[in-house]
Amino acid sequence: MSSDIIDVEILREIGRIANSDIHIDERLKVIISVIIEKTGADASSILLLDQHDNNLIFKATQGLNPDLINKIRIPVDKGIVGYVVRNKEIVALSVAADDPRFEPVPGIGEERFKSVLAVPILHKGLAIGLIYNQTVAEKTYTKREIELLEVIAEQVTGVIRNSQLYEKTCQHLSSLLSLNYFNERVNSSTNTGDLLNDLAGESLKMVKGDASVVWIVAEDKLVPMAHAGGDIGGPVIYEPIKIGEGLIGKVAEERKGLIVNSPDVWGEDMFVRAASPKAVIVVPLLVGKKVVGVLAVADKVGAERGDYIGFEPEELEILSSLSVYAAMAINRLDIYKKLERVSAEREKKIKELAILHEIGVAIQTVPDFNTLIRLILGCITVGDGLGFNRAMLFLVNDETNMLEGTMGLGPDSMDEAVDIWRSMPKIDNLVKWLLTHDYKDQGTGTHLNNLVKNIRVPIDSSGGILPMTLIKGKSFNVPDASQHPYIDRDFIEKIGTNSFAVVPIIVREQHIGVILVDNCYTEKEITEGDIEYLVHFTSYIGLAIHNRRLFKKLRESHNDILVIQNKLLRSEKLSALGELTAELVHELKNPLMVIGGLTRRIISNPNIDPDKYDRYNRAIQDEVSRIEKLLKEIQTNSRLVTTELAETDINMLIEDIIFFYEHTSRDRMVDIVKELSNDVGRCLIDADRFKQVIINLVHNSMDAMPGGGTLTIKTEPVKDDYNNGIMLTVMDTGTGIPPNVIDRIFDPFFTTKDDGTGLGLAMSKKIVEAHGGTIDYRGRPGGGAIFTIYIPKVGEGSMLVQANISSKKVRHH
Amino acid sequence: MGKKCILVVDDEENIRFLYNEELHDMGFSVELAKNAAEAEEKLRDKKPDLIILDIKMPDVDGIELLNRIRSNDTTTPIIISSAYNDYKQDFNVWGAEAYVVKSSDLTELKGEIKRILWGDNP
Ligand SMILES: Nc1ncnc2c1ncn2[C@@H]1O[C@H](COP(=O)(O)OP(=O)(O)OP(=O)(O)O)[C@@H](O)[C@H]1O
Ligand SMILES: [Mg+2]
């Protein structure tokens, strides 16, 4: 096979590697072996730049000493490898040792190589590493070879980016899950000690740290209260730290988290001196603007034990979120204790705590934002909750930098208020009641809600009391609005009350909005206790909003990956096709030219010399058998499908795929139902290829259910006199396939979609058949499609395995 | 004046054979080369008047060979003869005179040869 086809094959193979879900190190290893196999280099290595210390690290190699992977670090100012990365330049040398830039790295076995081809791996205009090829014999690299390696380097960038994105998202998703789990636990804990231990332990897990410490504010000092993980520091860090002093004290004072990836700059700090961490994240535990403590996590564990890498900004973000939950819980327990002493109020406050707990749970379960906000305002206004007469919520719009009225809740007149209070039933579970109760039916708040929604003020001193609450970051209790410097008459008239309170909603320094409450009907005085409790409440609102934003962001990046994956899948389908046609065209045109050309000569030359005639005939026969051989090969599909068989747990494979589609399916209102039998066992298949089959079917089903529906994936063992295998069923409740096209759905290029290639089912069929299996379609009674795949179980040494091994050999000559 | 000489470079034996037969009939002397090395040698020794070049060949392919030839010889006309359609628009960028897609009907190729060597209008 000549060079063009090999090129396409390499790219395709690397595309496949990029799309597989093995760990990045493994992927690079596979890429290296492809490079070696296809370019004829005697040694090939990938080195990546560690941005923290500007060293190049061997990530994968074949031909050089494999023990040096992840070990030897080459400073970027050294040798040819350094030159390539510094200058983002390709270097091709027939005799590397003659070049002044050449500086052999001792111990890696470079001495035996003569020629070198080194190509930078570029990402966003920066060199992030290089591919380093070497040959033993002296060699002059052609332009084409250089270009090929350049293209491979581009692919490697894709692989790295894709896997970084993937790993990050996976990590973040799991962080978010533990975050919610943590919140649930802290909401139900009544013991500060447990809570703090939990916090220390959880924070370690979330950012893969080695050790963590929690300090709690007591007057002007931070007292260490809990720690988890490795043995951090001596007794000295267990002494209280003054707020404002050292790394930990500074964070408490400035109320801002930070990452220090080289803590030696804080050499005089007590904590740093005692614990001597390699890297540390420190976050304040904040309730609004009040610091209740500090959390520090030290030493992120790298790929190898004892190998520490720096923390990333996202991790600061995650810990900060965790700390908000923790701070609220700590504050709550604090209040709890204080309250225990005041027994007169005890009962009421316990009830309030119960509400807080319920709201905390509701934040995680209520699906839409408006319902959640209404629920929270409901808690503020209903008599069994905080019992304010009215509540109004204003949120910051970041784009316009305005505070905008979002919702108002409460009766519109005295009469209405009396009506409601009279008819109010005895409520057992306030949150549940609020969630199931529709305020509109009661005719409440429509006027107030409209009024609030029409209020928009700029966030500066000209906007009056609402923005000032936010800017100052503290609550205002206003018994007489007409006397207040931030309030003008207009505002009083608009909201129709002269006494009220305004409370800011701030989460982690982020200004989210304000809440205004009043007792305009009962004219009950708003006490400091009421406000303290309201402040508490608002932190939940802030958190709900913040959480939603965080979640949205994570989801977006998760979607990014899906898009990339889809693109890769599609481009693979097309390149498989392109490869096939390019190859076919070439392999057919040449023999046809010979056959046709010589036949023409025979026809136009009746008196042709018999020797010549024989020679022509032989050539024609040669070419005909060449075509026949080619067609036979295509028929057995050995060119389209290569199979790498491995023992695979099909159920796991399905779980993995479904995990990826969770969000997409939710967005599309598709319920995924799994009916995976535990008795299917493992079977010998090419997992990557098989994954494609399942993904193709899942895609098709999703496409067929634009308005939502149910997708069922089922596995079951099949064992009888004739069969021993697995049946896999993918069923949807979509449009189904019209009878007149059923015959064509497995044909290549048959599609009814604007953007379809029509290759999904055709490829799936080929793949299933290469496994000795079958794929069939039938309509679902009641509408929808059912695809069933049967795969026979084959053992090592069976016909299929043999056939695949030999077809692979044919392919790689 | 002696016969004009055409150098054919193609890795497939039967194709070279077919060209040889046809070009002889047209009255040219024909030199055959199965790879870049042979082609460069014949180029030096025989000084052909025209080169017919295949693109897809193992080791050094036609484009690469064309680059090499053009780096010290800008005048000898070159016709690319290939199974691919896709590169057709690029041939003059590469410094070739014509691009002919391989076919059992050699009329187009012959037309280009006549145009280039004899100034015929096809
Ligand atoms: N579950 C299904 N429900 C309804 N129609 C289906 C289903 N699966 C496949 N089809 C029909 O079969 C056709 C061929 O499917 P195939 O997967 O081969 O290509 P495609 O989906 O159109 O294109 P691509 O896979 O490239 O997106 C589809 O266009 C669609 O009309
Ligand atoms: Mg499809």
Short mmCIF file of N, CA and C in Angstrom, two decimals, chain A residues 1-5 142-144 582-583 585-587 589-598 600-601 605 612 615-616 618-620 622-623 626, chain B residues 10 12-15 17-19 21-22 25 54-61 63-64 67-68 81-85 87 101-106:
data_model
loop_
_atom_site.label_atom_id
_atom_site.label_comp_id
_atom_site.label_asym_id
_atom_site.label_seq_id
_atom_site.Cartn_x
_atom_site.Cartn_y
_atom_site.Cartn_z
N MET A 1 0.85 -1.19 0.00
CA MET A 1 0.00 0.00 0.00
C MET A 1 0.89 1.24 0.00
N SER A 2 0.56 2.20 -0.79
CA SER A 2 1.50 3.32 -0.88
C SER A 2 1.10 4.47 0.04
N SER A 3 1.90 5.52 0.02
CA SER A 3 1.91 6.45 1.15
C SER A 3 0.59 7.19 1.40
N ASP A 4 -0.16 7.57 0.35
CA ASP A 4 -1.40 8.34 0.60
C ASP A 4 -2.34 7.61 1.53
N ILE A 5 -2.52 6.33 1.23
CA ILE A 5 -3.48 5.58 2.00
C ILE A 5 -3.00 5.40 3.41
N THR A 142 11.87 13.45 3.95
CA THR A 142 11.23 14.14 2.83
C THR A 142 10.21 15.13 3.38
N LYS A 143 9.84 16.06 2.51
CA LYS A 143 8.86 17.06 2.88
C LYS A 143 7.57 16.38 3.35
N ARG A 144 7.24 15.34 2.63
CA ARG A 144 6.01 14.63 2.92
C ARG A 144 6.03 14.00 4.31
N ALA A 582 -11.18 6.47 -2.01
CA ALA A 582 -9.89 6.83 -2.59
C ALA A 582 -9.12 5.58 -2.96
N GLU A 583 -9.17 4.63 -2.05
CA GLU A 583 -8.44 3.41 -2.27
C GLU A 583 -9.04 2.65 -3.45
N VAL A 585 -10.89 3.78 -5.94
CA VAL A 585 -10.68 4.48 -7.20
C VAL A 585 -9.30 4.14 -7.74
N HIS A 586 -8.33 4.28 -6.87
CA HIS A 586 -6.98 4.04 -7.34
C HIS A 586 -6.79 2.60 -7.77
N GLU A 587 -7.25 1.69 -6.93
CA GLU A 587 -6.98 0.30 -7.21
C GLU A 587 -7.80 -0.22 -8.39
N LYS A 589 -8.85 1.99 -11.07
CA LYS A 589 -8.55 2.74 -12.29
C LYS A 589 -7.32 2.20 -12.99
N ASN A 590 -6.31 1.85 -12.23
CA ASN A 590 -5.09 1.36 -12.87
C ASN A 590 -5.33 0.09 -13.68
N PRO A 591 -5.90 -0.96 -13.08
CA PRO A 591 -6.14 -2.16 -13.91
C PRO A 591 -7.09 -1.90 -15.08
N LEU A 592 -8.10 -1.06 -14.83
CA LEU A 592 -9.04 -0.80 -15.93
C LEU A 592 -8.35 -0.10 -17.09
N MET A 593 -7.42 0.79 -16.75
CA MET A 593 -6.69 1.48 -17.81
C MET A 593 -5.90 0.48 -18.65
N VAL A 594 -5.27 -0.45 -17.96
CA VAL A 594 -4.47 -1.45 -18.69
C VAL A 594 -5.39 -2.33 -19.54
N ILE A 595 -6.45 -2.85 -18.91
CA ILE A 595 -7.35 -3.76 -19.63
C ILE A 595 -7.95 -3.05 -20.84
N GLY A 596 -8.52 -1.87 -20.57
CA GLY A 596 -9.19 -1.12 -21.64
C GLY A 596 -8.21 -0.71 -22.73
N GLY A 597 -7.06 -0.19 -22.31
CA GLY A 597 -6.08 0.33 -23.27
C GLY A 597 -5.57 -0.78 -24.18
N LEU A 598 -5.24 -1.93 -23.59
CA LEU A 598 -4.71 -3.03 -24.41
C LEU A 598 -5.80 -3.62 -25.30
N ARG A 600 -8.31 -2.08 -26.59
CA ARG A 600 -8.45 -1.16 -27.73
C ARG A 600 -7.38 -1.42 -28.78
N ARG A 601 -6.17 -1.65 -28.28
CA ARG A 601 -5.07 -1.86 -29.24
C ARG A 601 -5.32 -3.14 -30.06
N ASN A 605 -5.89 -3.24 -34.13
CA ASN A 605 -4.74 -3.84 -34.80
C ASN A 605 -5.00 -5.30 -35.14
N LYS A 612 3.17 -10.42 -29.27
CA LYS A 612 2.58 -9.22 -28.65
C LYS A 612 1.22 -9.57 -28.08
N ARG A 615 1.41 -11.37 -24.93
CA ARG A 615 1.86 -10.46 -23.88
C ARG A 615 0.69 -9.60 -23.40
N TYR A 616 -0.12 -9.09 -24.36
CA TYR A 616 -1.29 -8.27 -24.02
C TYR A 616 -2.25 -9.08 -23.16
N ARG A 618 -1.77 -11.69 -21.33
CA ARG A 618 -1.27 -11.96 -19.99
C ARG A 618 -1.47 -10.76 -19.06
N ALA A 619 -1.14 -9.60 -19.62
CA ALA A 619 -1.30 -8.38 -18.83
C ALA A 619 -2.77 -8.18 -18.45
N ILE A 620 -3.67 -8.41 -19.40
CA ILE A 620 -5.10 -8.23 -19.12
C ILE A 620 -5.55 -9.21 -18.03
N ASP A 622 -3.75 -10.65 -15.72
CA ASP A 622 -3.17 -10.16 -14.45
C ASP A 622 -4.08 -9.16 -13.78
N GLU A 623 -4.45 -8.18 -14.58
CA GLU A 623 -5.21 -7.06 -14.00
C GLU A 623 -6.61 -7.49 -13.60
N ARG A 626 -6.41 -9.18 -10.41
CA ARG A 626 -6.16 -8.19 -9.35
C ARG A 626 -7.49 -7.57 -8.90
N ASP B 10 6.10 5.44 -13.69
CA ASP B 10 4.92 4.85 -13.05
C ASP B 10 5.38 3.58 -12.34
N GLU B 12 3.65 0.90 -11.79
CA GLU B 12 3.01 -0.34 -12.24
C GLU B 12 3.51 -0.76 -13.61
N GLU B 13 3.96 -2.00 -13.65
CA GLU B 13 4.60 -2.49 -14.86
C GLU B 13 3.69 -2.45 -16.07
N ASN B 14 2.45 -2.94 -15.89
CA ASN B 14 1.54 -3.01 -17.04
C ASN B 14 1.18 -1.64 -17.58
N ILE B 15 1.12 -0.68 -16.72
CA ILE B 15 0.84 0.69 -17.16
C ILE B 15 2.00 1.21 -18.00
N PHE B 17 4.03 -0.52 -19.63
CA PHE B 17 3.99 -1.29 -20.88
C PHE B 17 3.00 -0.66 -21.87
N LEU B 18 1.80 -0.33 -21.37
CA LEU B 18 0.79 0.27 -22.24
C LEU B 18 1.27 1.59 -22.82
N TYR B 19 1.83 2.45 -21.97
CA TYR B 19 2.36 3.74 -22.45
C TYR B 19 3.41 3.50 -23.54
N GLU B 21 3.83 1.04 -25.58
CA GLU B 21 3.24 0.64 -26.86
C GLU B 21 2.66 1.84 -27.59
N GLU B 22 1.85 2.61 -26.89
CA GLU B 22 1.15 3.73 -27.52
C GLU B 22 2.11 4.81 -28.00
N ASP B 25 4.04 3.88 -31.06
CA ASP B 25 3.18 4.02 -32.24
C ASP B 25 3.09 5.46 -32.71
N ASP B 54 3.35 9.63 -12.75
CA ASP B 54 2.26 9.14 -11.89
C ASP B 54 2.40 9.80 -10.51
N ILE B 55 1.27 9.99 -9.81
CA ILE B 55 1.39 10.61 -8.48
C ILE B 55 1.68 9.56 -7.41
N LYS B 56 0.86 8.51 -7.42
CA LYS B 56 0.94 7.59 -6.29
C LYS B 56 1.97 6.51 -6.51
N MET B 57 3.11 6.69 -5.86
CA MET B 57 4.16 5.68 -5.96
C MET B 57 4.73 5.48 -4.57
N PRO B 58 5.21 4.29 -4.28
CA PRO B 58 5.81 4.08 -2.96
C PRO B 58 7.07 4.93 -2.80
N ASP B 59 7.50 5.07 -1.58
CA ASP B 59 8.67 5.89 -1.23
C ASP B 59 8.46 7.33 -1.66
N VAL B 60 9.17 7.73 -2.73
CA VAL B 60 9.02 9.12 -3.19
C VAL B 60 7.85 9.17 -4.15
N ASP B 61 6.83 9.98 -3.84
CA ASP B 61 5.71 10.00 -4.76
C ASP B 61 5.91 11.03 -5.86
N ILE B 63 4.52 13.87 -6.69
CA ILE B 63 4.58 15.29 -6.38
C ILE B 63 5.97 15.67 -5.86
N GLU B 64 6.44 14.79 -4.97
CA GLU B 64 7.75 15.03 -4.40
C GLU B 64 8.82 15.01 -5.50
N ASN B 67 8.73 18.13 -7.49
CA ASN B 67 9.42 19.21 -6.77
C ASN B 67 10.92 19.13 -6.98
N ARG B 68 11.42 17.90 -6.86
CA ARG B 68 12.87 17.73 -7.00
C ARG B 68 13.32 18.10 -8.40
N SER B 81 -0.10 12.13 -14.70
CA SER B 81 -1.13 11.18 -15.07
C SER B 81 -1.46 10.40 -13.82
N SER B 82 -2.71 10.56 -13.34
CA SER B 82 -3.02 9.97 -12.05
C SER B 82 -4.43 9.42 -12.03
N ALA B 83 -4.70 8.50 -11.11
CA ALA B 83 -6.04 7.97 -10.96
C ALA B 83 -6.96 8.96 -10.24
N TYR B 84 -6.38 9.92 -9.55
CA TYR B 84 -7.20 10.86 -8.77
C TYR B 84 -7.71 12.03 -9.59
N ASN B 85 -8.96 12.42 -9.33
CA ASN B 85 -9.47 13.67 -9.92
C ASN B 85 -9.10 14.86 -9.06
N TYR B 87 -6.77 16.27 -7.47
CA TYR B 87 -5.64 17.20 -7.50
C TYR B 87 -5.61 18.01 -8.78
N VAL B 101 -6.35 12.56 -16.05
CA VAL B 101 -6.82 11.48 -15.20
C VAL B 101 -6.72 10.17 -15.98
N LYS B 102 -6.18 9.16 -15.33
CA LYS B 102 -5.95 7.88 -16.00
C LYS B 102 -7.25 7.30 -16.55
N SER B 103 -7.16 6.81 -17.77
CA SER B 103 -8.33 6.22 -18.40
C SER B 103 -7.86 5.28 -19.49
N SER B 104 -8.69 4.29 -19.83
CA SER B 104 -8.29 3.35 -20.88
C SER B 104 -8.30 4.05 -22.24
N ASP B 105 -9.00 5.16 -22.32
CA ASP B 105 -9.02 5.95 -23.54
C ASP B 105 -7.90 6.99 -23.47
N LEU B 106 -6.88 6.80 -24.28
CA LEU B 106 -5.69 7.66 -24.13
C LEU B 106 -5.75 8.93 -24.98
#
